[in-house]
mmCIF file of N, CA and C in Angstrom:
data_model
loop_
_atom_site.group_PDB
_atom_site.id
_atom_site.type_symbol
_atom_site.label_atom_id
_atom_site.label_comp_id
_atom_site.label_asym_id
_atom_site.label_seq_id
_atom_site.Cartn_x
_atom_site.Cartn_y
_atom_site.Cartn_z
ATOM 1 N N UNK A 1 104.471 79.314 102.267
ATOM 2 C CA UNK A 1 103.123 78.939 101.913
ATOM 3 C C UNK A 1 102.946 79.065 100.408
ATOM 4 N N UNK A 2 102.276 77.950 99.715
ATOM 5 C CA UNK A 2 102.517 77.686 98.587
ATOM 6 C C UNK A 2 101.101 78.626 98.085
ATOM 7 N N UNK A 3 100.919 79.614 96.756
ATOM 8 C CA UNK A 3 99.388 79.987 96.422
ATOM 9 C C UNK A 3 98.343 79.177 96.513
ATOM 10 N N UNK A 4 97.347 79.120 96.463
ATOM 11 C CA UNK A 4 96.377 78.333 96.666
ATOM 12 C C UNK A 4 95.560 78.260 95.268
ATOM 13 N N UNK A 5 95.948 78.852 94.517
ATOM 14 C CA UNK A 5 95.784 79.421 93.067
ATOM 15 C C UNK A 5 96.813 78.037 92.015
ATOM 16 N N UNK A 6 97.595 78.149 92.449
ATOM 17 C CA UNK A 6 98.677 77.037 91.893
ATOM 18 C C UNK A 6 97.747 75.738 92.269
ATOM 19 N N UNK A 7 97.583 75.304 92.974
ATOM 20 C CA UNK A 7 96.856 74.336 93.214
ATOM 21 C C UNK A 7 95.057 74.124 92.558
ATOM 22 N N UNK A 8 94.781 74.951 92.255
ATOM 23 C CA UNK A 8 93.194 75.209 92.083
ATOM 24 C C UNK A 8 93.557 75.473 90.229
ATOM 25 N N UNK A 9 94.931 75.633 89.911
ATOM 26 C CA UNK A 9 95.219 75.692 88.465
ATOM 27 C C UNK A 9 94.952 73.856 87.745
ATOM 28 N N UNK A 10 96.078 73.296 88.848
ATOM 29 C CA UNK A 10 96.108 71.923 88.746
ATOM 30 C C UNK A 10 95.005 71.233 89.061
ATOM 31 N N UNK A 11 94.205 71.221 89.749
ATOM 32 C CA UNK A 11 92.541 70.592 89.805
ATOM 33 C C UNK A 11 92.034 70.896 88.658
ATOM 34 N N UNK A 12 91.891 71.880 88.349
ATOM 35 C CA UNK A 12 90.782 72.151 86.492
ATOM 36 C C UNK A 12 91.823 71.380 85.611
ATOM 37 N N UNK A 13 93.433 71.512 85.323
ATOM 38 C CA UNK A 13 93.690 70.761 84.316
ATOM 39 C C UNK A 13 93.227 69.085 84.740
ATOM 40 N N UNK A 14 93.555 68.729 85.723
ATOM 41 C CA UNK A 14 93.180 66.975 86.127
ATOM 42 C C UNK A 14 91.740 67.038 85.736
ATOM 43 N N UNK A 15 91.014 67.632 86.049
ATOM 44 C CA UNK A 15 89.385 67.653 85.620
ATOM 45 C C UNK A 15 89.326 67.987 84.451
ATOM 46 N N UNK A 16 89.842 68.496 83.777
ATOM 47 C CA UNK A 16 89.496 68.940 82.271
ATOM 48 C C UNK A 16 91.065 68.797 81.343
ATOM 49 N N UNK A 17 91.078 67.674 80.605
ATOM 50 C CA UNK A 17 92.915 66.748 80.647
ATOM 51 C C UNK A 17 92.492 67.446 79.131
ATOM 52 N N UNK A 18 92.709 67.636 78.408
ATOM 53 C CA UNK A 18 92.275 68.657 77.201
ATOM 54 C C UNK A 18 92.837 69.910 77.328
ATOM 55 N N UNK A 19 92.639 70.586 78.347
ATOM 56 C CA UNK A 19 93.348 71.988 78.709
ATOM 57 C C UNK A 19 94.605 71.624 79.185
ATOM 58 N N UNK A 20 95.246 72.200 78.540
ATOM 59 C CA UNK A 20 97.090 72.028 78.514
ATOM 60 C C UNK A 20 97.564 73.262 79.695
ATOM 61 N N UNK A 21 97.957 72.395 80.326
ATOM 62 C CA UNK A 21 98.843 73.633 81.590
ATOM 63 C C UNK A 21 100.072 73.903 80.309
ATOM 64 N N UNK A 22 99.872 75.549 80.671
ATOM 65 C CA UNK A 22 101.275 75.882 79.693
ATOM 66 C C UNK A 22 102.556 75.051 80.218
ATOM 67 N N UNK A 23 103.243 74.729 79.263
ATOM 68 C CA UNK A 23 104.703 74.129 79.419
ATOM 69 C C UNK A 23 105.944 75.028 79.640
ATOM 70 N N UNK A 24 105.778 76.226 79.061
ATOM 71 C CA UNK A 24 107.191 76.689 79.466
ATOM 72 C C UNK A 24 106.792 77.552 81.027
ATOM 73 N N UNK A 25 107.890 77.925 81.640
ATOM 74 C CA UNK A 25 107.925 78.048 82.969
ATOM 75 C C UNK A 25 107.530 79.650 83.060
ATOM 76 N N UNK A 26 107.795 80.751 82.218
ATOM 77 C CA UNK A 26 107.503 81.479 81.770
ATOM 78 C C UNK A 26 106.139 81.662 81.893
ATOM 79 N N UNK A 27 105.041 81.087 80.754
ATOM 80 C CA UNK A 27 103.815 80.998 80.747
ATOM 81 C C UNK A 27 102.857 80.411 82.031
ATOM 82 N N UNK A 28 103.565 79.833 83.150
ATOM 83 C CA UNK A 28 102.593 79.121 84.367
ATOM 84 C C UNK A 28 102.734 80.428 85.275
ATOM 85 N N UNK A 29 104.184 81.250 85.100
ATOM 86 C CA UNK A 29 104.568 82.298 85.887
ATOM 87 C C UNK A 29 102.952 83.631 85.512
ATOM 88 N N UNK A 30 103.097 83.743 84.266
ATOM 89 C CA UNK A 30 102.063 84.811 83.388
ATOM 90 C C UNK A 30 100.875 84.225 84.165
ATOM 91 N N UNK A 31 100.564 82.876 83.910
ATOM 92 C CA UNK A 31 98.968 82.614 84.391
ATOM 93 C C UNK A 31 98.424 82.667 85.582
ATOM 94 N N UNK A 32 99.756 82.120 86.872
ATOM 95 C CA UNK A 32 99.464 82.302 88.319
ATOM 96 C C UNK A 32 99.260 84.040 88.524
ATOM 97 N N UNK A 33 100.443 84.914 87.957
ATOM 98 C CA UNK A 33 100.333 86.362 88.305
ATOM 99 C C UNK A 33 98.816 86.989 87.317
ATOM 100 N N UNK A 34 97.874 86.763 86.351
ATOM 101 C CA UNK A 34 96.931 86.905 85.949
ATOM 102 C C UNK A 34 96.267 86.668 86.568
ATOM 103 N N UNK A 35 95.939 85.397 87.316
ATOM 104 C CA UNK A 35 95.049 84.376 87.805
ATOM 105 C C UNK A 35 94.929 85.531 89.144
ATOM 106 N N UNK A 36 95.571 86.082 90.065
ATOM 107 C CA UNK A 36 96.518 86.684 91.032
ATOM 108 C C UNK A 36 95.482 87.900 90.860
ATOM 109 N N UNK A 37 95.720 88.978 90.173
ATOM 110 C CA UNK A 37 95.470 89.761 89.593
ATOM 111 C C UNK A 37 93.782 89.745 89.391
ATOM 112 N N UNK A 38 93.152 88.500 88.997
ATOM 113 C CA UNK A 38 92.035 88.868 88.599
ATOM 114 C C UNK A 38 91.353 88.250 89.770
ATOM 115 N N UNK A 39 91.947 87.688 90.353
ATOM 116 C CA UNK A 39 91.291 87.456 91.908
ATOM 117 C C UNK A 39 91.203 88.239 92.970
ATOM 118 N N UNK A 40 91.928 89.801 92.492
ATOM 119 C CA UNK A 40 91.841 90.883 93.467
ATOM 120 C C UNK A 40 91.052 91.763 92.565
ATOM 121 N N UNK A 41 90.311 91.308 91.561
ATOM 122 C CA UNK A 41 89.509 92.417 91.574
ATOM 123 C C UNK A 41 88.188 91.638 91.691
ATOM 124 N N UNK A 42 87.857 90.772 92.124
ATOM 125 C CA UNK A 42 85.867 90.179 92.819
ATOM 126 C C UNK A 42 86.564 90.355 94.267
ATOM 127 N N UNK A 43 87.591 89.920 95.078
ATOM 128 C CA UNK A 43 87.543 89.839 96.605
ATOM 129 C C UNK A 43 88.275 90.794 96.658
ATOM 130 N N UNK A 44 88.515 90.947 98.433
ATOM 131 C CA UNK A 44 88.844 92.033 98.964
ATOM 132 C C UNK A 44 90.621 91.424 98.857
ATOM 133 N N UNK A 45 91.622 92.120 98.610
ATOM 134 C CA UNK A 45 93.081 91.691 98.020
ATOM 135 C C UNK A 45 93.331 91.568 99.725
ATOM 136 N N UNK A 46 93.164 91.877 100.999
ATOM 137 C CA UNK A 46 93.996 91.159 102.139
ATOM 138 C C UNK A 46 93.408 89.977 102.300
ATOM 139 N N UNK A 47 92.325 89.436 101.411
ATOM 140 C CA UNK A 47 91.995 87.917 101.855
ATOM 141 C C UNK A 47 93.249 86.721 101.411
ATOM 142 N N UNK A 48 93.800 87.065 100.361
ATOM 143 C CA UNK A 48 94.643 86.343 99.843
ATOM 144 C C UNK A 48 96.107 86.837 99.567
ATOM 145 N N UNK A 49 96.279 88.287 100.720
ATOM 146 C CA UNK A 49 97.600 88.740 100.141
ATOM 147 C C UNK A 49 99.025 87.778 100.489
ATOM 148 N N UNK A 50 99.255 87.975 99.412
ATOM 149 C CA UNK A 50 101.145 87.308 99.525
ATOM 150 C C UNK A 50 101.972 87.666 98.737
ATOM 151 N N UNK A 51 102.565 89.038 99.425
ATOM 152 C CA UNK A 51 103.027 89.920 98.141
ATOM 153 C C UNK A 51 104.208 89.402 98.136
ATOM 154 N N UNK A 52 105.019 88.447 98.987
ATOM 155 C CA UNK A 52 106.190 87.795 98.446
ATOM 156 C C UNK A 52 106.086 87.117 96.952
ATOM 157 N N UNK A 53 105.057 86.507 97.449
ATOM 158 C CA UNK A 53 104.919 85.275 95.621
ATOM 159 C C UNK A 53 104.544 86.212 94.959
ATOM 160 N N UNK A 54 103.826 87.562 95.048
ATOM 161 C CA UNK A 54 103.629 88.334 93.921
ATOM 162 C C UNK A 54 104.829 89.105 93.163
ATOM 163 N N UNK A 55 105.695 89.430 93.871
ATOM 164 C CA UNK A 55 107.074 90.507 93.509
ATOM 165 C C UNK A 55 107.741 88.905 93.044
ATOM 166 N N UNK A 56 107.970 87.891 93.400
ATOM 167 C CA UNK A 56 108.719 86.620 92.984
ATOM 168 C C UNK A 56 108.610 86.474 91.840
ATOM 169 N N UNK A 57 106.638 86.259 91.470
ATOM 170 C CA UNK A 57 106.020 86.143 89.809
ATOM 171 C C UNK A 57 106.679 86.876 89.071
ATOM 172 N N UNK A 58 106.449 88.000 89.589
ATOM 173 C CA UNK A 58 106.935 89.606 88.829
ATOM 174 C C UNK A 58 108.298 89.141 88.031
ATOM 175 N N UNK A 59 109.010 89.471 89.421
ATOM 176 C CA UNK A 59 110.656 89.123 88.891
ATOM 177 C C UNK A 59 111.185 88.698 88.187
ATOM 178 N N UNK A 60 110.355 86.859 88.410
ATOM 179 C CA UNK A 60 110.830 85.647 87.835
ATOM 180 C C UNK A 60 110.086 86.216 86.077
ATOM 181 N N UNK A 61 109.461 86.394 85.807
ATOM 182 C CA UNK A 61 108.706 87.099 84.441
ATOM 183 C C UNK A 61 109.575 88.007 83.611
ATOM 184 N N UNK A 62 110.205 89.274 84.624
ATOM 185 C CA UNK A 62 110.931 90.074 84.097
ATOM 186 C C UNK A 62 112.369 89.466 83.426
ATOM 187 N N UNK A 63 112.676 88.765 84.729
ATOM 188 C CA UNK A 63 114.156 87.805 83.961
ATOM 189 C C UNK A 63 113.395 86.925 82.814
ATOM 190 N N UNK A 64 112.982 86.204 82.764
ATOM 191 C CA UNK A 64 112.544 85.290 81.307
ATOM 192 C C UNK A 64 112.332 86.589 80.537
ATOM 193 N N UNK A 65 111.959 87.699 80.741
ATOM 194 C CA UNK A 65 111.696 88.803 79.323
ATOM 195 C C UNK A 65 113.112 89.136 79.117
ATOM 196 N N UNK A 66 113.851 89.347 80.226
ATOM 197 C CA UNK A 66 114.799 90.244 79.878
ATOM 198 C C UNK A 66 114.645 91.627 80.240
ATOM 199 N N UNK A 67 114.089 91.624 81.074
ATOM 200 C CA UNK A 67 113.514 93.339 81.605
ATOM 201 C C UNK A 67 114.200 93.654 82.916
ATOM 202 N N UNK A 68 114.550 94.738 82.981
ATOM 203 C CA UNK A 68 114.822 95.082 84.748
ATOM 204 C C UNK A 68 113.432 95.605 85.448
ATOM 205 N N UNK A 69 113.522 95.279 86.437
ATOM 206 C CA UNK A 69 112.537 96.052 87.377
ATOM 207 C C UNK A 69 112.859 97.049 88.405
ATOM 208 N N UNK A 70 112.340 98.220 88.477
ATOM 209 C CA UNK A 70 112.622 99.131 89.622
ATOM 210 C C UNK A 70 112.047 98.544 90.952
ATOM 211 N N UNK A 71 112.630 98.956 91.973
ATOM 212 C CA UNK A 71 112.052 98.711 93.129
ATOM 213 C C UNK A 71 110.962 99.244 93.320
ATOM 214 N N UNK A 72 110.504 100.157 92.907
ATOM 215 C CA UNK A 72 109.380 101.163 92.348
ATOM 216 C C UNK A 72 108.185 100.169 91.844
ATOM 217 N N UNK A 73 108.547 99.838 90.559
ATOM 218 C CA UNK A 73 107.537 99.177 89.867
ATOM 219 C C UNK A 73 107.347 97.469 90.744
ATOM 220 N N UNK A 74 108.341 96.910 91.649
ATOM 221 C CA UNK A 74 107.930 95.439 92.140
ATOM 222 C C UNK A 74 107.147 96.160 93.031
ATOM 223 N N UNK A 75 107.328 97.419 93.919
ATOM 224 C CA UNK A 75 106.493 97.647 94.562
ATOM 225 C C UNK A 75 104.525 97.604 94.396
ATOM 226 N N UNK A 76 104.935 98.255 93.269
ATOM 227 C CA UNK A 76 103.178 98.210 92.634
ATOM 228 C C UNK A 76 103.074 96.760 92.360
ATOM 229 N N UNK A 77 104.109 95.973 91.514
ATOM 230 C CA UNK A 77 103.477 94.963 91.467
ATOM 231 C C UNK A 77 102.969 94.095 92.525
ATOM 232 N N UNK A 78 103.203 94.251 93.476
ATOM 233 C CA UNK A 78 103.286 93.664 94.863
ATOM 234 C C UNK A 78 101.226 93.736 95.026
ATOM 235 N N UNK A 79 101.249 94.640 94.639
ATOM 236 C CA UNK A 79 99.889 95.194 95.194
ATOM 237 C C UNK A 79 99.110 95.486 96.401
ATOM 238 N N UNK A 80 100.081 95.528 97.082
ATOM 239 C CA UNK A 80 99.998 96.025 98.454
ATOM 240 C C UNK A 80 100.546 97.854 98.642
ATOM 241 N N UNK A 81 100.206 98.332 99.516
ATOM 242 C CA UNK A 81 100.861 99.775 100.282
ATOM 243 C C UNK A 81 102.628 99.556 99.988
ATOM 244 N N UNK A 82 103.374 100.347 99.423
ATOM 245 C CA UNK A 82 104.447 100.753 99.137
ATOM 246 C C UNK A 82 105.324 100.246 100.301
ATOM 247 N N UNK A 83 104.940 100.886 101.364
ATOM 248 C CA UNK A 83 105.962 100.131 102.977
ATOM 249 C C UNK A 83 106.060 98.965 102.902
ATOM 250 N N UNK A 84 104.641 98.300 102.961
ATOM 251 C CA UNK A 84 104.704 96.727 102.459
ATOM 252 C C UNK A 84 105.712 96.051 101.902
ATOM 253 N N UNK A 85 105.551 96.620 100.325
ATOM 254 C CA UNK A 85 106.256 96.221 99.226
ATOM 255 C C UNK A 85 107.728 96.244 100.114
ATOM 256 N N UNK A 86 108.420 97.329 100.357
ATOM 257 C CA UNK A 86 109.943 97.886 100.596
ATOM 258 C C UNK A 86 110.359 96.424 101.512
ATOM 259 N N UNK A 87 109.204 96.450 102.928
ATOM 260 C CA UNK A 87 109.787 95.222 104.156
ATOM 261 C C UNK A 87 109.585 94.097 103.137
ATOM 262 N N UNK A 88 109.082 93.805 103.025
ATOM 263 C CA UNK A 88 108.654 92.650 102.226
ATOM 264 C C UNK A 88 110.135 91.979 100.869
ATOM 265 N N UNK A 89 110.023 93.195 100.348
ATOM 266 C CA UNK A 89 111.232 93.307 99.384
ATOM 267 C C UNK A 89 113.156 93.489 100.112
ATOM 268 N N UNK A 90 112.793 93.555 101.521
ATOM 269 C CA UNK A 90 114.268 93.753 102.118
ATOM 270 C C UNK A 90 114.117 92.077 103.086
ATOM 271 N N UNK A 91 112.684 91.935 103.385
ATOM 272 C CA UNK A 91 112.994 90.194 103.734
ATOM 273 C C UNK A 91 113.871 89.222 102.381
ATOM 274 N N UNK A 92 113.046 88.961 101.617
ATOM 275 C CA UNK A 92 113.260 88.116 100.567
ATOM 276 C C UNK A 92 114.816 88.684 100.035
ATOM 277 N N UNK A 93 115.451 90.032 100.118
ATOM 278 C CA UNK A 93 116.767 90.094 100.221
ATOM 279 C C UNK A 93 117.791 89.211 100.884
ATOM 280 N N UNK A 94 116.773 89.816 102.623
ATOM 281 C CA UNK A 94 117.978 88.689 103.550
ATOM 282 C C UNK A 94 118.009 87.346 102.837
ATOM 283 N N UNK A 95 116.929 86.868 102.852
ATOM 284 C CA UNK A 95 116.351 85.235 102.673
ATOM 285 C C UNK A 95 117.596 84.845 101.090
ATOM 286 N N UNK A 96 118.006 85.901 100.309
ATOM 287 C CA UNK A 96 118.800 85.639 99.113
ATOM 288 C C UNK A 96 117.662 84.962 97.978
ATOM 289 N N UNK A 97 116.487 85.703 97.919
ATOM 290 C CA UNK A 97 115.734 85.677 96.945
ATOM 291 C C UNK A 97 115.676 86.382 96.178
ATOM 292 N N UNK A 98 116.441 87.815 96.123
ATOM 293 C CA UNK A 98 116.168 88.748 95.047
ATOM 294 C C UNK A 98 117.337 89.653 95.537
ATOM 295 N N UNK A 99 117.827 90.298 94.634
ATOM 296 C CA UNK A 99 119.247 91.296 94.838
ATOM 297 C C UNK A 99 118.738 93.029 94.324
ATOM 298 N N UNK A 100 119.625 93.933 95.099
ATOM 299 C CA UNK A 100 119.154 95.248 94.283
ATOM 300 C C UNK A 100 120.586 95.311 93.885
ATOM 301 N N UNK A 101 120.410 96.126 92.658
ATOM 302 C CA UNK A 101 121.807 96.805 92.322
ATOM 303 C C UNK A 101 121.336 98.575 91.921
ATOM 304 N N UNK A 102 122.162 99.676 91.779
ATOM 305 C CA UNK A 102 122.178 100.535 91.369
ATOM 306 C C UNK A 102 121.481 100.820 89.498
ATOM 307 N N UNK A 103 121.004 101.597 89.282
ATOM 308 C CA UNK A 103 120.251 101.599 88.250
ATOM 309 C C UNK A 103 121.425 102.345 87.436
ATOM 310 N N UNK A 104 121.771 101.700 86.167
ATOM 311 C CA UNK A 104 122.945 102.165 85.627
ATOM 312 C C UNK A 104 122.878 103.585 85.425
ATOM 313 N N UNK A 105 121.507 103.981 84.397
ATOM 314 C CA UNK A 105 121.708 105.728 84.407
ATOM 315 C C UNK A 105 120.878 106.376 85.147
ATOM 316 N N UNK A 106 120.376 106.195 86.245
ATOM 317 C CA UNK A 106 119.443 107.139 87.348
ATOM 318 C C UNK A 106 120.100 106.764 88.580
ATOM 319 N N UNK A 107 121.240 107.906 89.347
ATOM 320 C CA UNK A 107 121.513 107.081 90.106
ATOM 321 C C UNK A 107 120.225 107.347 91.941
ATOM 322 N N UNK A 108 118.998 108.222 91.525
ATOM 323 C CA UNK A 108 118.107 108.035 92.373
ATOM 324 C C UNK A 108 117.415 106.263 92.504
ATOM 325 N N UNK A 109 117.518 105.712 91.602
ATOM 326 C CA UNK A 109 116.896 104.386 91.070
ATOM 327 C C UNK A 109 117.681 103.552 91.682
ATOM 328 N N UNK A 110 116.942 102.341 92.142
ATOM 329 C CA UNK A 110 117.257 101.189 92.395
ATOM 330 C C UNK A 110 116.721 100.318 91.336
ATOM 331 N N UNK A 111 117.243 99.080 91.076
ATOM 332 C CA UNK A 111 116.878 97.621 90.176
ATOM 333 C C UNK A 111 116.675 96.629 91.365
ATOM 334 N N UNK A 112 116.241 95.983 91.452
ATOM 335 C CA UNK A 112 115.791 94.401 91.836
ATOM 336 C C UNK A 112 115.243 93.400 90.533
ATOM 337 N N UNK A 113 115.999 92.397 91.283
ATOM 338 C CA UNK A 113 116.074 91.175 90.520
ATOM 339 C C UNK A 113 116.095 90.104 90.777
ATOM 340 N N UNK A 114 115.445 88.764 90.497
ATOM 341 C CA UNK A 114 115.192 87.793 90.952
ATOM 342 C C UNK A 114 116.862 87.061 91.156
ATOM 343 N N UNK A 115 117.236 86.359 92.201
ATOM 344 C CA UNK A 115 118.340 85.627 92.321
ATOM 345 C C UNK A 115 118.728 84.843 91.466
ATOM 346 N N UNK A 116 119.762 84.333 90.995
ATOM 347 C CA UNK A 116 119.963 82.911 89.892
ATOM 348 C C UNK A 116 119.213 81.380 90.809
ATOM 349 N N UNK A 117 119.632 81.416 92.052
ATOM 350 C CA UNK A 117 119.709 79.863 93.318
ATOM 351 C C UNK A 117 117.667 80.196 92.881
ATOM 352 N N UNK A 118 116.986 81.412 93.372
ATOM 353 C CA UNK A 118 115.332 82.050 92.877
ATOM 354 C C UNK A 118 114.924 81.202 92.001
ATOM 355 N N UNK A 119 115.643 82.086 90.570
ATOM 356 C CA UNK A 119 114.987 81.788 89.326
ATOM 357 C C UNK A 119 115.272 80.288 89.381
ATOM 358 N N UNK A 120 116.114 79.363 89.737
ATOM 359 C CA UNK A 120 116.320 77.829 89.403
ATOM 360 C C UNK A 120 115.352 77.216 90.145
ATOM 361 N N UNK A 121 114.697 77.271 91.734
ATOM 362 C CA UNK A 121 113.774 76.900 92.091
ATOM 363 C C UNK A 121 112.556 77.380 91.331
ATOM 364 N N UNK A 122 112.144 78.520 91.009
ATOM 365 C CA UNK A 122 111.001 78.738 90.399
ATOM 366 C C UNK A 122 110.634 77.889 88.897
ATOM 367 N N UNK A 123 111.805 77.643 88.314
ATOM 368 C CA UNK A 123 112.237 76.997 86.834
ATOM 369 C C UNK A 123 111.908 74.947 87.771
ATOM 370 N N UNK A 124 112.589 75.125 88.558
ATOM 371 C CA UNK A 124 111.551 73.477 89.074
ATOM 372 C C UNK A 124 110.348 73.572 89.857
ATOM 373 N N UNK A 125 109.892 74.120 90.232
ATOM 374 C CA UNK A 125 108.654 73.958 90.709
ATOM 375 C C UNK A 125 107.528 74.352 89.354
ATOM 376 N N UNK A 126 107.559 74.852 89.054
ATOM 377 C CA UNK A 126 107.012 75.302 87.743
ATOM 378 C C UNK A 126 106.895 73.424 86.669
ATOM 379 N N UNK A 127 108.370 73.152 86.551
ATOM 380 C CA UNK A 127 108.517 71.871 86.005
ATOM 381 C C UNK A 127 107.947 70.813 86.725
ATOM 382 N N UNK A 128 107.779 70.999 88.062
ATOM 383 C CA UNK A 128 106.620 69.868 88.754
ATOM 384 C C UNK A 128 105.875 69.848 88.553
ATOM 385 N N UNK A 129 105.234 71.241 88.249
ATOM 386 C CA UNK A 129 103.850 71.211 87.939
ATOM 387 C C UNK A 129 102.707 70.941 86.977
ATOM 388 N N UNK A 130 104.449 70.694 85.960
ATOM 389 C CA UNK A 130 103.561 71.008 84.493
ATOM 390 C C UNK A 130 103.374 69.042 84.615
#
């Protein structure tokens, strides 16, 4: 299920052709997870939860920075209850959307990270959109 946010991005630019949907894939990633974000704080966050596309945003963000993420921190980003985050984060494993590896110097720590096959769909859909 695609956000409904992504779509409601693209209606205001067609209605208002002046406002530039950001171009790099990077920046649509920043605006859906903002957009995301500030829509859970007027409604109640299980009206619209989909903490898959939220830990995805995350991810896909962290790789364009260059950042690792703890399983820890996608969890919060998730914005859901921690259990959530974990099932949620061991589906999209099976599915080969995101990988953990060992955290080089904590070895209590886990890393997660968006897939390469991930980040290349997110890098075209992003490019459809723009």
């Amino acid at each position: 299920m695609v956000d409904t946010g992504v779509f409601e991005a693209i209606r205001s630019v067609k209605k208002n052709p002046s406002s530039a949907w950001p171009a790099a894939p990077i920046e649509v990633a920043r605006t859906l997870y903002r957009n995301r974000r500030a829509r859970n704080r007027h409604f109640d966050d299980s009206l619209f939860a989909e903490p898959r596309w939220d830990i995805l945003l995350d991810l896909f963000i962290a790789e364009e920075e260059g950042r690792s993420i703890s399983v820890s921190s996608a969890c919060i980003g998730a914005a859901v209850p921690h259990a959530t985050a974990l099932r949620h984060l061991g589906m999209m494993q099976r599915n080969g959307l995101i990988e953990r590896r060992a955290h080089p110097r904590d070895a209590r720590c886990q890393q997660v990270r968006i897939t390469a096959s991930a980040a290349t769909s997110m890098h075209e859909l992003f490019a459809d959109l723009a």
